Coordinates of C-alpha atoms in Angstrom, one line a residue:
Chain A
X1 CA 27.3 -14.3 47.3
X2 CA 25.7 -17.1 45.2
X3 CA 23.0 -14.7 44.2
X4 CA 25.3 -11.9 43.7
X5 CA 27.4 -14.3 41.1
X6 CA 23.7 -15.2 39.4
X7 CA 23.0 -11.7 39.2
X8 CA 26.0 -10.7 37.7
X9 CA 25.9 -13.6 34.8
X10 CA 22.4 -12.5 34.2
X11 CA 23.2 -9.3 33.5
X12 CA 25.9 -9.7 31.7
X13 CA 24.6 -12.2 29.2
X14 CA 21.3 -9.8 28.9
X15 CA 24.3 -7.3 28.1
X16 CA 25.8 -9.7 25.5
X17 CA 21.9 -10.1 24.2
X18 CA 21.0 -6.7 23.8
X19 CA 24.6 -6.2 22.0
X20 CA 23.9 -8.9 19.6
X21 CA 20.7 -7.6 18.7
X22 CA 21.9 -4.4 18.9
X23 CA 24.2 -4.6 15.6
X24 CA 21.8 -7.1 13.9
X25 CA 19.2 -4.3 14.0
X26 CA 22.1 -1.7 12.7
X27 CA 23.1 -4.1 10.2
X28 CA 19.0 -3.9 8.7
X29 CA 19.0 -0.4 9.6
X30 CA 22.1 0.3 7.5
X31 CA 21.1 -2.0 4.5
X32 CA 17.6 -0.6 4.5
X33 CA 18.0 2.9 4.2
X34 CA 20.8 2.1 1.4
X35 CA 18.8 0.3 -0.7
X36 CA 15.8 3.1 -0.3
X37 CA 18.0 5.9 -0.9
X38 CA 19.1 3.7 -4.5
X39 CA 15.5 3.3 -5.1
X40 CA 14.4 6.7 -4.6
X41 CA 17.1 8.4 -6.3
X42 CA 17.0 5.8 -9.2
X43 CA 13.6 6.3 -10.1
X44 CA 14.3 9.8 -10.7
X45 CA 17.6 9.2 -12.6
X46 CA 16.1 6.9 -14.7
X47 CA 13.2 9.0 -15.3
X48 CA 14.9 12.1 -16.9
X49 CA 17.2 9.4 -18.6
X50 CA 14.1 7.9 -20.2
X51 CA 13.0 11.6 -21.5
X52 CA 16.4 12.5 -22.5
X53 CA 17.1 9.2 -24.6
X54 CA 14.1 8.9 -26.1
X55 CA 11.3 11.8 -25.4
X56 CA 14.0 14.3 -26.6
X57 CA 14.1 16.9 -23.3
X58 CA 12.3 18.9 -21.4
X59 CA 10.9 22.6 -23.2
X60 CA 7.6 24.9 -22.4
X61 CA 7.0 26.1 -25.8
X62 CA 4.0 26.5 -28.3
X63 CA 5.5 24.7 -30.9
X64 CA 6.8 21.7 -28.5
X65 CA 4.4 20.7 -26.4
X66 CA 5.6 17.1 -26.3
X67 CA 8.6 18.2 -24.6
X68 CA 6.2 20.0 -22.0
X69 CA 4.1 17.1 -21.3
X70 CA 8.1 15.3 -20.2
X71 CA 7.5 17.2 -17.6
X72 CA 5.0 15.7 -16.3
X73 CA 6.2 12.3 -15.4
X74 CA 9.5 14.0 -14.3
X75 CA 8.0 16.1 -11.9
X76 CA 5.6 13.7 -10.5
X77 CA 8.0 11.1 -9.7
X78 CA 10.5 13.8 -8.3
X79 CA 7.4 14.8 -6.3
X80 CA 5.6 11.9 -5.6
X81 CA 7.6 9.7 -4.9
X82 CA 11.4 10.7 -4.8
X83 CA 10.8 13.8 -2.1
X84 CA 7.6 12.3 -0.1
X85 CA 9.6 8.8 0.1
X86 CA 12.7 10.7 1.8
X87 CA 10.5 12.7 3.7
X88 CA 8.9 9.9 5.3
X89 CA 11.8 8.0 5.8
X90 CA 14.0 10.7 7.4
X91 CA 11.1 11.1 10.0
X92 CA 10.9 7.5 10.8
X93 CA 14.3 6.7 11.0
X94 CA 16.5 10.0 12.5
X95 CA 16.6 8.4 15.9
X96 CA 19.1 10.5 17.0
X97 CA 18.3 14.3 16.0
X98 CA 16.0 16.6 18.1
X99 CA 12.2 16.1 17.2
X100 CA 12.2 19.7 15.9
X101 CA 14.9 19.3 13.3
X102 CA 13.4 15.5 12.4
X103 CA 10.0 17.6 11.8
X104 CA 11.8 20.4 9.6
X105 CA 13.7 18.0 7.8
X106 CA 10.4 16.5 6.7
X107 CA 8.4 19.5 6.6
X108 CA 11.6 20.4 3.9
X109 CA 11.9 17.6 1.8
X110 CA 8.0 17.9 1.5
X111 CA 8.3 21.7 0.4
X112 CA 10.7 20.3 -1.9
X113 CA 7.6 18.2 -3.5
X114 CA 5.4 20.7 -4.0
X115 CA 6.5 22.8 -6.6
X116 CA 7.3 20.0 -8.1
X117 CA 3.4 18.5 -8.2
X118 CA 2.3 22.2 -9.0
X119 CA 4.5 22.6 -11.9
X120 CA 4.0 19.1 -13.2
X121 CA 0.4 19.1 -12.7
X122 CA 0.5 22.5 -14.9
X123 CA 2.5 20.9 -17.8
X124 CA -0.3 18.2 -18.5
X125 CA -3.0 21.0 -18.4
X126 CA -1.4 22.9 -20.1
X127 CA -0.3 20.4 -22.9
X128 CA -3.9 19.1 -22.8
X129 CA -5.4 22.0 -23.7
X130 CA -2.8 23.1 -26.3
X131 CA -3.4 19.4 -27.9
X132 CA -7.0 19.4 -27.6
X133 CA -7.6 16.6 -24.8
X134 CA -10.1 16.6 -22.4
X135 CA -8.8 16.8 -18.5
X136 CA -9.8 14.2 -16.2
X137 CA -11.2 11.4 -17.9
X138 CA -8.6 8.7 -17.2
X139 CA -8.4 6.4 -14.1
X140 CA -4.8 7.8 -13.9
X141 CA -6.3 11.3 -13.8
X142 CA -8.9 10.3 -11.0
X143 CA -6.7 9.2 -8.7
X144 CA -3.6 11.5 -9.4
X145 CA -6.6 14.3 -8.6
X146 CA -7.1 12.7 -5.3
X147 CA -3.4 12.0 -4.5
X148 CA -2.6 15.9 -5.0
X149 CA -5.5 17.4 -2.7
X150 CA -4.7 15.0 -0.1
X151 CA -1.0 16.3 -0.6
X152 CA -1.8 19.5 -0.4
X153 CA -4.2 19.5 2.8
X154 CA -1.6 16.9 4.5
X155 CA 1.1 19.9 4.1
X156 CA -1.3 22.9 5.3
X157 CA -2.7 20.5 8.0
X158 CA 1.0 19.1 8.7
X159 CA 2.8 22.9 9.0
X160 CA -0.1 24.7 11.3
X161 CA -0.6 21.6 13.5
X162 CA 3.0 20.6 13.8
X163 CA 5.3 23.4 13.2
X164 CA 2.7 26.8 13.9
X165 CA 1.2 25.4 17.0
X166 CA 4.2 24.8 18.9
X167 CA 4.0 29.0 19.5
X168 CA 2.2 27.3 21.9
X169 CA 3.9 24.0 23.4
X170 CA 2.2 23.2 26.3
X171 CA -1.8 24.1 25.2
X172 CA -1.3 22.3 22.1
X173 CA 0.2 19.4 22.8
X174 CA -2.7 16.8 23.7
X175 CA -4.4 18.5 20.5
X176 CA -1.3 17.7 18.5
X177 CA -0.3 14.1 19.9
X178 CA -4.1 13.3 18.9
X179 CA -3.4 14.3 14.9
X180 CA -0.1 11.9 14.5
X181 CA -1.9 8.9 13.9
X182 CA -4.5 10.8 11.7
X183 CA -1.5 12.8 9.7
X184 CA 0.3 9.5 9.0
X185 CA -2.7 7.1 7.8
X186 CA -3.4 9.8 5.8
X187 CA 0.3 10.6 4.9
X188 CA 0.7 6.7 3.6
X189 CA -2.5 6.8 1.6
X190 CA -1.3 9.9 -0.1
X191 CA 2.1 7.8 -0.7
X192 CA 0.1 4.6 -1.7
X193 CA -1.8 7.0 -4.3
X194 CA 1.1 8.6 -5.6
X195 CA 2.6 5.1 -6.8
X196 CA -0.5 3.9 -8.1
X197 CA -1.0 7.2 -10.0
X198 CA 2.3 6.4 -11.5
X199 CA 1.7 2.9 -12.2
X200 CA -1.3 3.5 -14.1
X201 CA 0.3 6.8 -15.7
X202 CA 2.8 4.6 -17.2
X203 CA 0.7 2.4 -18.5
X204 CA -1.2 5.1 -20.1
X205 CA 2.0 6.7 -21.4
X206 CA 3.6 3.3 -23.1
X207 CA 0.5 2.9 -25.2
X208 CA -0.1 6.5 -26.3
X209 CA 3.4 6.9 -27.2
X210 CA 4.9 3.2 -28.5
X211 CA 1.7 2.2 -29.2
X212 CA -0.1 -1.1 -28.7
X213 CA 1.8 -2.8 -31.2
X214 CA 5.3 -1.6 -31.0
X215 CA 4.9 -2.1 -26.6
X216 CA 4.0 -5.7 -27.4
X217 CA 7.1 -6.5 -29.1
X218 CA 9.2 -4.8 -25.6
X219 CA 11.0 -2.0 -27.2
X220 CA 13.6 -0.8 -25.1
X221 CA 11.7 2.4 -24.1
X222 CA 9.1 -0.3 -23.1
X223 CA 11.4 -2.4 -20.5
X224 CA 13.0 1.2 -19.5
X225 CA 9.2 2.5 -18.7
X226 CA 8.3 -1.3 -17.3
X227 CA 11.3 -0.6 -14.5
X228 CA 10.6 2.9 -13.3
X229 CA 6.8 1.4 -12.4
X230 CA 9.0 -1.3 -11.2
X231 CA 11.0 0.7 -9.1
X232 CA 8.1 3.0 -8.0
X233 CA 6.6 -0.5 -6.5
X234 CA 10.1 -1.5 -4.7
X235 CA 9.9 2.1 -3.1
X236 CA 6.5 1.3 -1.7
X237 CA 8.0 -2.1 -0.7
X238 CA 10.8 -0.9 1.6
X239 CA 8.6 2.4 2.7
X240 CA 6.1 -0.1 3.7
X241 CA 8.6 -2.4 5.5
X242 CA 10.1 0.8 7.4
X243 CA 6.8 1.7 8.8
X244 CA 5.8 -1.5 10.0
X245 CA 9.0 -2.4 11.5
X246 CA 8.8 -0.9 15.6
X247 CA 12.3 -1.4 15.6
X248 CA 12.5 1.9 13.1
X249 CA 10.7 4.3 15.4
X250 CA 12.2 6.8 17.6
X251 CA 11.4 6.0 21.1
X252 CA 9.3 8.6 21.6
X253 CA 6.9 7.3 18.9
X254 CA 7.6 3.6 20.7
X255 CA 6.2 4.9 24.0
X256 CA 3.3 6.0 22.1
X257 CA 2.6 2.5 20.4
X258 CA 3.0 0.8 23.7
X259 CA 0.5 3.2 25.4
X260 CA -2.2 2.3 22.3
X261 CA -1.8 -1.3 22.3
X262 CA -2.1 -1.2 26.0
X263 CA -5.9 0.9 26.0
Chain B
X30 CA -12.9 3.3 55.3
X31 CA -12.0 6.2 53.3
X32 CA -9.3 4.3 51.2
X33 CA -11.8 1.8 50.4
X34 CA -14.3 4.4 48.9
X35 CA -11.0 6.1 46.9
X36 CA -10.1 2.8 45.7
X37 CA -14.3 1.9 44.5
X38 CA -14.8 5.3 42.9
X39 CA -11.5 4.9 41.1
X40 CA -12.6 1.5 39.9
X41 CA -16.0 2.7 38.9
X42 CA -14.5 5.2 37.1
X43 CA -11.8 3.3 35.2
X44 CA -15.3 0.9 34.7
X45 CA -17.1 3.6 32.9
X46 CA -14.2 4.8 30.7
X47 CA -13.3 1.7 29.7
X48 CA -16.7 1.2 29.1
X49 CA -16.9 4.2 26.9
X50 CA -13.9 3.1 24.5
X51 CA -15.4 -0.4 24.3
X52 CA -18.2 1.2 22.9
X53 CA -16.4 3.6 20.6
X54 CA -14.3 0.7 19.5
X55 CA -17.1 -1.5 18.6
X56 CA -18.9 0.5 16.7
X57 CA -15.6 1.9 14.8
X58 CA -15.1 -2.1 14.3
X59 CA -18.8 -2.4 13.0
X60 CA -18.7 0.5 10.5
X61 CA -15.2 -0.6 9.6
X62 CA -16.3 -4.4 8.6
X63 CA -19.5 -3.0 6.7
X64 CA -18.0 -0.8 4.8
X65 CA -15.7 -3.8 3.5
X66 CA -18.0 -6.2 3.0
X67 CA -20.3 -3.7 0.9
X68 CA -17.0 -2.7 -1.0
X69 CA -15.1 -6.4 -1.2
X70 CA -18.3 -7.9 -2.9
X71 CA -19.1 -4.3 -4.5
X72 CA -16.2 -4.7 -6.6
X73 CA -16.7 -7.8 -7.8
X74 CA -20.4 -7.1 -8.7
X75 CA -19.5 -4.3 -10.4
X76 CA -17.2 -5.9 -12.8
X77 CA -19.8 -8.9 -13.5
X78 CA -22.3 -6.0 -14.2
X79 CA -19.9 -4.3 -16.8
X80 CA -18.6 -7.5 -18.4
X81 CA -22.8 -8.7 -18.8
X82 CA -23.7 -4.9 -19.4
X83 CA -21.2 -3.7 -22.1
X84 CA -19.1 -6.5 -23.2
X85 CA -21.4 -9.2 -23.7
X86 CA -20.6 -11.7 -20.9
X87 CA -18.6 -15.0 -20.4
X88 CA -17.5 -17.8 -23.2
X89 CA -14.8 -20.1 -23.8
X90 CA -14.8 -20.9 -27.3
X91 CA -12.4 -20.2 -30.4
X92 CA -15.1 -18.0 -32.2
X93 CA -15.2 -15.2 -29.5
X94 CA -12.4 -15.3 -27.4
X95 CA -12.9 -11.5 -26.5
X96 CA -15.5 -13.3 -24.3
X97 CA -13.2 -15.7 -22.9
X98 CA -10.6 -12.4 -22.3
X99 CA -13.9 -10.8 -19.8
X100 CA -13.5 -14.0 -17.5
X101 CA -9.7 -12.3 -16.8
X102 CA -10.6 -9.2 -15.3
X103 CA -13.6 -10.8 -13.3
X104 CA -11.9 -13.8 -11.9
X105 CA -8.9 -11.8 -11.0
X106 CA -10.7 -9.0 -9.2
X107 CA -12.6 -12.0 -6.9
X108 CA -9.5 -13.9 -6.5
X109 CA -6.8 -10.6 -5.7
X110 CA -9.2 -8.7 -4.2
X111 CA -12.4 -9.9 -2.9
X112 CA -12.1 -13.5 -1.6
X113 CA -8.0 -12.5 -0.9
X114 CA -9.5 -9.1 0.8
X115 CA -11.9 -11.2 2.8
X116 CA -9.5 -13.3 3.7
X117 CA -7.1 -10.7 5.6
X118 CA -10.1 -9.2 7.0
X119 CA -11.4 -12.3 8.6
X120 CA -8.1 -13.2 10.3
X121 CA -7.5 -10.0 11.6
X122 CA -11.2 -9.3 13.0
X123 CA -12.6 -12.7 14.0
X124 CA -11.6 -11.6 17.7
X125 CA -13.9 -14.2 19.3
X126 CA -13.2 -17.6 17.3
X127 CA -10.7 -19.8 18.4
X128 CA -7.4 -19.1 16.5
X129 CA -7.6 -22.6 14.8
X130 CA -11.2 -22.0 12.9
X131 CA -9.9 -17.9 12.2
X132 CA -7.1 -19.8 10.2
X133 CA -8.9 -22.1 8.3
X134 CA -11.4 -19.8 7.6
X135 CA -8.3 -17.6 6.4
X136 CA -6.7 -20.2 4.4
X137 CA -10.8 -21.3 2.6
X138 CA -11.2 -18.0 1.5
X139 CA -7.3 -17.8 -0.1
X140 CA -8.4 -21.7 -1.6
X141 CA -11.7 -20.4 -3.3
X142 CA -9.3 -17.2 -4.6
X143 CA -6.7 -19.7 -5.6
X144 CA -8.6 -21.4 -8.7
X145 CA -10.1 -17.9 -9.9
X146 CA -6.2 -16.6 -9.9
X147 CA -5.4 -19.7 -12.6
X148 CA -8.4 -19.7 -14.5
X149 CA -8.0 -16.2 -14.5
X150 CA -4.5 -16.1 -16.3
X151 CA -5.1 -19.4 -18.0
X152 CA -7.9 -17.3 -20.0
X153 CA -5.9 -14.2 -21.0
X154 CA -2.6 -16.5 -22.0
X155 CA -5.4 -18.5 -24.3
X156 CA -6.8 -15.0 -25.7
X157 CA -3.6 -13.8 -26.5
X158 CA -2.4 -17.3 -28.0
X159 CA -5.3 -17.3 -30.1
X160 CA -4.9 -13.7 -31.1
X161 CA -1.6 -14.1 -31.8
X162 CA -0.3 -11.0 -29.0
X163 CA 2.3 -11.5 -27.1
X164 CA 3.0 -12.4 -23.6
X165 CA 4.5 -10.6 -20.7
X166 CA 5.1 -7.7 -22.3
X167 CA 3.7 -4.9 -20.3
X168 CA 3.9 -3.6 -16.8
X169 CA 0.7 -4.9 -16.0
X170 CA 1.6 -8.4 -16.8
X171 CA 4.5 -7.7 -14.9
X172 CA 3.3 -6.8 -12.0
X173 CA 0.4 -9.8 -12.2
X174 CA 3.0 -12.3 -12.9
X175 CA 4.9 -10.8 -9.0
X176 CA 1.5 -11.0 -7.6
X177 CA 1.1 -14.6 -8.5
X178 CA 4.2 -15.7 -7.7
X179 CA 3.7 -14.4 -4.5
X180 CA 0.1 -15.6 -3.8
X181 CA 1.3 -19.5 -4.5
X182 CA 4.1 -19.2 -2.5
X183 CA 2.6 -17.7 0.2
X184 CA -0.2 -20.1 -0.2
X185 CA 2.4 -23.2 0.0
X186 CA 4.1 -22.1 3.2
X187 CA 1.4 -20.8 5.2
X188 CA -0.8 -24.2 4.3
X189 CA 2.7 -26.3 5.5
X190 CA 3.7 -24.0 8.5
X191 CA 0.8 -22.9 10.0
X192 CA -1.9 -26.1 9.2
X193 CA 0.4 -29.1 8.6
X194 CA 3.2 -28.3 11.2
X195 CA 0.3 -28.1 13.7
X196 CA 0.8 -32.1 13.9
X197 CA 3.8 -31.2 16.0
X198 CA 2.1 -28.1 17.4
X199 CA 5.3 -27.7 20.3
X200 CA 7.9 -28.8 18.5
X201 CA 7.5 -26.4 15.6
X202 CA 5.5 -23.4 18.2
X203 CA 8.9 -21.2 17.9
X204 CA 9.1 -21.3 14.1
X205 CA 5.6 -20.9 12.8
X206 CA 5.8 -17.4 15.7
X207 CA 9.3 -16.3 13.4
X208 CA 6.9 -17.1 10.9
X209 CA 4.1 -14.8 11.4
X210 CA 5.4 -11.6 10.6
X211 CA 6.8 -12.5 7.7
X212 CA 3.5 -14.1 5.8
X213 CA 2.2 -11.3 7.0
X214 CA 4.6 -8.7 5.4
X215 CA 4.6 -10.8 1.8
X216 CA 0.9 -11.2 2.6
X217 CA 0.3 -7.2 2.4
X218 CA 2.6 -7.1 -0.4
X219 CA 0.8 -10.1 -2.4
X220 CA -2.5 -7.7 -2.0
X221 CA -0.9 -4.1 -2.6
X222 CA 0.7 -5.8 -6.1
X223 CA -2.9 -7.3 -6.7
X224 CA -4.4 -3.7 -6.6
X225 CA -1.8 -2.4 -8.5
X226 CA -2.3 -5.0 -11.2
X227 CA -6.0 -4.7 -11.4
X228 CA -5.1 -0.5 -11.9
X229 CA -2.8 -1.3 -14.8
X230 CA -5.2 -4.0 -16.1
X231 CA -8.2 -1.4 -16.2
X232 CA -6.2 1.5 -17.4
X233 CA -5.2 -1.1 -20.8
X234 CA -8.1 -2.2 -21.1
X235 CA -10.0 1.1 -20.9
X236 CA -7.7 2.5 -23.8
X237 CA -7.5 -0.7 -25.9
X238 CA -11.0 -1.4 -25.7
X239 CA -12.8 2.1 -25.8
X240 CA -9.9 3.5 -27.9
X241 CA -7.9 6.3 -26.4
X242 CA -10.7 9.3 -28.5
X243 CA -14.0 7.6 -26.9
X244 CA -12.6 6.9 -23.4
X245 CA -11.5 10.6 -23.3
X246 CA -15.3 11.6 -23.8
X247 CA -15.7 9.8 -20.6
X248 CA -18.8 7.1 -21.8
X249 CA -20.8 5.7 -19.4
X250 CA -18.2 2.4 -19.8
X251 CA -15.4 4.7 -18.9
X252 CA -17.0 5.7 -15.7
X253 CA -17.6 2.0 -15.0
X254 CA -14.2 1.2 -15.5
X255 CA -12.5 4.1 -14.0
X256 CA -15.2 2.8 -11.0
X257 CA -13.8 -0.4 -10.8
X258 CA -10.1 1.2 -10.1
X259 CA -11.6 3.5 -7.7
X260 CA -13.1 0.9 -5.6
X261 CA -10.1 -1.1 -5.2
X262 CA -8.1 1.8 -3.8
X263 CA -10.9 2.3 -1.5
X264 CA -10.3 -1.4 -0.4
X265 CA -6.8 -1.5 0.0
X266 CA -7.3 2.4 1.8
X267 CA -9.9 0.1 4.4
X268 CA -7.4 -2.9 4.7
X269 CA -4.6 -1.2 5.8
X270 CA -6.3 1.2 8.3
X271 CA -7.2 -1.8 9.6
X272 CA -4.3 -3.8 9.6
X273 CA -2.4 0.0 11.3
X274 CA -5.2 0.0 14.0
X275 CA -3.6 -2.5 17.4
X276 CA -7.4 -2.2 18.4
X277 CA -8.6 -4.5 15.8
X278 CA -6.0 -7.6 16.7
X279 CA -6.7 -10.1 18.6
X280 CA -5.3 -10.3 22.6
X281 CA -2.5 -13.0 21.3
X282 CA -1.4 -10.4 18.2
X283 CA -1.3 -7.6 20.7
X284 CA 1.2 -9.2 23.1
X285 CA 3.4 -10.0 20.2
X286 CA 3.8 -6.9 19.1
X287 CA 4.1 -5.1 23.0
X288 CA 6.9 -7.6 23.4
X289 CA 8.6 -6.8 19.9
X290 CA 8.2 -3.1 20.8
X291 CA 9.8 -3.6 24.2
X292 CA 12.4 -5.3 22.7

């Protein structure tokens, strides 16, 4: 009877703890993915208000190519950064859909990026070569080069491996299991290379266009190009902070972590 | 009889696979620790070697303070990234030390990146003084002046929790543990903003210096600069595959994080 009674308190006060913890985690669940969706959306708001306040609009024409080039940044963020930071966090943090539709959903939001990089990557070319400028000379160019193939084979890799293959379930599964880890270094690095591509594209695009002088004395083009590289490092902040909190995973991916640290 | 053989061969053969993936891991852990060492002091050499090579080396006097400016790149490239690169490294793969000489060799090699960090910004603040260009103005400093702020607080509580609370090592056993993840999340954070200063930093200085015209000719300093970005991604890439991989912790680490994950 005694034990009974010490069972029962136990229990319940293991239920009480699990509760408490249970809407502490909800509570940073909540806040997180509010302040990433402000971040992610923001950074493209205050993107195409930057080009519409100041870099006059968005055009494709002979005579305009400055308003071609706006494209550019627009796109990249949108692509970059926007699209690929829902992407990876709707995958990390729908804990309660089926796998398949937490896969589409990124798959989705990542098909949403690409036209995006495609088109934007074509508006610099293409304004390069109307202007006269050489192509990939720039640091910025380098690693925005690297960020896009990596993109690019992460999607085809990503969509045969993890959409195609489930035709067949069963035979693929240990094959497909083995890429996750692979698909998501490689899916952060592309991430990680996208801000940085953005930073330094920034950078490039304050002294080009205000020049050194004029972005010395902070215009306010200069602070509003300052806070989308700002904003473009917050994003990585809280993406960063999503993936290395366990707590976000689905408990499939849990199991999978446990298994790991346990070999 | 029989049981007892079942049981052997099921022993021997758990011996030889865990052999196997001891093997596999180390020399993963081998290749992973060269190729960081040859890039952590790569970087750094290869910014001396510019700086000596194309812009005429080190001096801090009022006559040539483009001089004095070469000391900023190349002490904040050994402070950010090489002794702060080493620094992670070494607490995360010195597997056989005891945990007290892993931590003072962790906080050494953040107290020899500690001076270069002020001398570092000491030296551009006195360029731009004597050049008459203003301060904090750009997203580089921006980012830099994050970075640093970071680093020295960081510095100040890990040095206080984790060395000086140590004179009360069970009293304060419970905090410095709540403690951990954190200085390690702001820790990662201190080091992605460092890399993503040092991009910004060689992205202005490539156009100021070599003018926007030569450094689209790519000249051989352009490909030495654009280097000097490119290694740092690769170092960041290397530092946070290993800080994803459980393999790489130590035994304590990985029971932290199978208990957080079975929380």
């Amino acid at each position: 009877m005694a034990r009974s009674k010490n069972q029962n308190q136990r229990s319940r006060s293991y239920d009480s703890d699990e509760h408490e913890r249970g809407a502490c985690e909800w509570c940073e669940y909540a806040l997180v993915i509010t302040l990433a969706t402000i971040l992610l959306i923001g950074v493209s708001a205050l993107t195409v208000f930057w080009v519409f306040f100041y870099r006059e609009g968005y055009a494709w024409a002979d005579d305009i190519p400055e308003k071609q080039f706006n494209l550019h940044p627009t796109l990249m963020v949108a692509g970059f950064i926007t699209f690929s930071g829902f992407s990876v966090l709707l995958y990390r943090i729908c804990r309660c859909f089926r796998r398949i539709y937490v896969k589409l959903l990124h798959a989705i939001f990542h098909a949403l990026a690409f036209p995006c990089i495609v088109i934007g990557f074509l508006a610099v070319l293409d304004y390069h070569n109307k202007k006269g400028i050489n192509n990939f000379y720039s640091l910025h160019s380098w690693i925005g080069f690297v960020a896009m193939g990596l993109f690019g084979l992460q999607y085809a890799v990503g969509f045969f491996s993890f959409l195609l293959l489930l035709i067949c379930n069963k035979g693929t599964a240990g094959f497909r299991a083995s890429l996750v880890p692979v698909h998501a270094a490689f899916g952060v690095l592309t991430f990680v290379l996208g801000v940085a591509a953005c930073l330094t594209g920034l950078t490039e695009k304050a002294i080009f266009t205000l020049g050194a002088e004029r972005y010395s004395g902070l215009p306010d083009e200069g602070v509003i190009i300052n806070a989308i590289g700002v904003a473009s490092i917050a994003i990585l902040a809280v993406v960063m902070y999503i993936l290395s909190r366990d707590k976000f995973r689905t408990a499939a991916s849990r199991e999978h972590i446990r298994a790991s640290v346990d070999l």
